[in-house]
XYZ file of C-alpha atoms in Angstrom:
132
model
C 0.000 0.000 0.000
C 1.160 3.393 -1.001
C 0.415 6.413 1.372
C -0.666 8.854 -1.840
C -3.147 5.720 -2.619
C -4.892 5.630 1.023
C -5.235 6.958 4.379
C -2.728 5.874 7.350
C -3.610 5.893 10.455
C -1.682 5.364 13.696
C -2.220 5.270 17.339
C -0.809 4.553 20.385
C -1.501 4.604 24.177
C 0.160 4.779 27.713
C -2.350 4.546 30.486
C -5.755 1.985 30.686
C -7.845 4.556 29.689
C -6.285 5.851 26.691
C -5.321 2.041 25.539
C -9.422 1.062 26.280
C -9.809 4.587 23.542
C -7.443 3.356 20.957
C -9.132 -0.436 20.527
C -12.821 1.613 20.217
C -11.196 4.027 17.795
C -9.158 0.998 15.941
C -12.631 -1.022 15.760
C -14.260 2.252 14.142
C -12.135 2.409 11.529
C -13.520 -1.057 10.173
C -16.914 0.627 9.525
C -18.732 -0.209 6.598
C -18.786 3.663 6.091
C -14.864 3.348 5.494
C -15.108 0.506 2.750
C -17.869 1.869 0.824
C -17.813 5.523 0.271
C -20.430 8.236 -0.418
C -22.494 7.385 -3.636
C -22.064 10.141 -6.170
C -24.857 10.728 -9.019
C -23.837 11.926 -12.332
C -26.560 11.924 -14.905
C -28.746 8.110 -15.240
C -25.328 7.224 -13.335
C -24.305 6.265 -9.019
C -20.941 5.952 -8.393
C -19.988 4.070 -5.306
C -16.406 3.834 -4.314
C -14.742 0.895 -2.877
C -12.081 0.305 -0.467
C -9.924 -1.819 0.922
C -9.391 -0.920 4.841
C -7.049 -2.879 7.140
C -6.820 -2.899 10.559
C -4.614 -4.264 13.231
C -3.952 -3.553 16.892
C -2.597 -4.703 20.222
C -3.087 -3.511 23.982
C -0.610 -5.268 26.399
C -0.705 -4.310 30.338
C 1.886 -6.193 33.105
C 2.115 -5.524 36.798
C 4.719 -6.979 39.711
C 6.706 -7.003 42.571
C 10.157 -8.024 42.998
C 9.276 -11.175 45.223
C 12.895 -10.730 47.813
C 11.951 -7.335 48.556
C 10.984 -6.486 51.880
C 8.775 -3.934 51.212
C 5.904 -4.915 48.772
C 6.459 -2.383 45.706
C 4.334 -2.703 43.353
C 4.891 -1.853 39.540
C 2.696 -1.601 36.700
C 2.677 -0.899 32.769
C 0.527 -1.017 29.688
C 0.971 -0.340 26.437
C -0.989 -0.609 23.225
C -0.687 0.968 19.459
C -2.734 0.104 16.400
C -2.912 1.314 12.634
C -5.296 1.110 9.929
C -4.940 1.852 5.754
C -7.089 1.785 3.132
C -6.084 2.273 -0.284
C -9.015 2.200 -3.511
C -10.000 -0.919 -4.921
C -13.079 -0.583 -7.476
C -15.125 1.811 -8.484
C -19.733 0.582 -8.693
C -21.387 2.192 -11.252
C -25.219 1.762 -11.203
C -27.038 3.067 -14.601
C -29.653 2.351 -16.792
C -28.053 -0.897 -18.092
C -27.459 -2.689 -14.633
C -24.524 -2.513 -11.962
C -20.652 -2.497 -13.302
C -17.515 -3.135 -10.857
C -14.684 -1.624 -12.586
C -11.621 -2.207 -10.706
C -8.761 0.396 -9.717
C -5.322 -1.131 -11.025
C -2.634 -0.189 -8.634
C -0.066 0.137 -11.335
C 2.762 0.714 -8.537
C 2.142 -3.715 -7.382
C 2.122 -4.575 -11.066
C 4.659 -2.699 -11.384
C 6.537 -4.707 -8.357
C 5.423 -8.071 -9.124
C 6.910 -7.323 -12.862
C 9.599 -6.804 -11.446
C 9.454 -9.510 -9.004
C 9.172 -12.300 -11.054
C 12.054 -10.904 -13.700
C 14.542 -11.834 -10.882
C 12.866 -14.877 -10.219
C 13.290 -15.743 -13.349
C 17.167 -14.280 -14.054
C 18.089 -16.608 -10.970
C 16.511 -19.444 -12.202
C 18.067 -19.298 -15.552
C 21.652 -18.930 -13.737
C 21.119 -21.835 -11.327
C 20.022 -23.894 -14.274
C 22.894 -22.999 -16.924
C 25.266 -23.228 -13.765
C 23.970 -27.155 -13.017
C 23.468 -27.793 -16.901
């Protein structure tokens, strides 16, 4: 995923509270509302936007006490972070003659998996004229 393609998102938290707020926000970010967007009319025409939208996230807390003390100290942490992207995948076009999906073509991963399988293929062409 390209940033100019989607939207990043980032978060991260330091106390209960603020981790608790950043899985709620993470979790909103999966909305329908974010996958399809606002229809737009043009004519006998909708267009309805598509989108890909992933989401991950984590929330971690740990507490303690050093167990040969002989004062009971107590210590406690938390920590938590998530992200979420979504880049354009089709584009739905109702009109008069029915519904059309026409796909968006990231041209930057055919671009990579071009050039991808080009090396595959260079190194596989060595090893064999190296063992032939």
């Amino acid at each position: 995923m390209s940033e100019e393609n989607g939207i990043v998102r980032q978060w991260s938290a330091s106390n209960m509270e603020e981790g608790l707020d950043v899985v709620e926000e993470i979790f909103e970010a999966a909305d329908v509302e974010e996958v399809f967007g606002e229809p737009v009319e043009a004519g006998d025409y909708i267009v309805i936007p598509a989108a890909e939208v992933f989401v991950a996230g984590g929330l971690g807390m740990g507490f303690g006490s050093d167990p040969e003390s002989e004062t009971e100290e107590f210590g406690a942490g938390l920590g938590g972070g998530g992200t979420s992207s979504g880049r354009p995948v089709a584009a739905i076009v109702i009109g008069p003659n029915g519904v059309v999906v026409e796909p968006i073509i990231d041209v930057t991963k055919v671009g990579l998996a071009f050039i991808s399988a080009m090396a595959g293929l260079v190194i596989a062409v060595n090893r064999m004229n190296r063992h032939g």
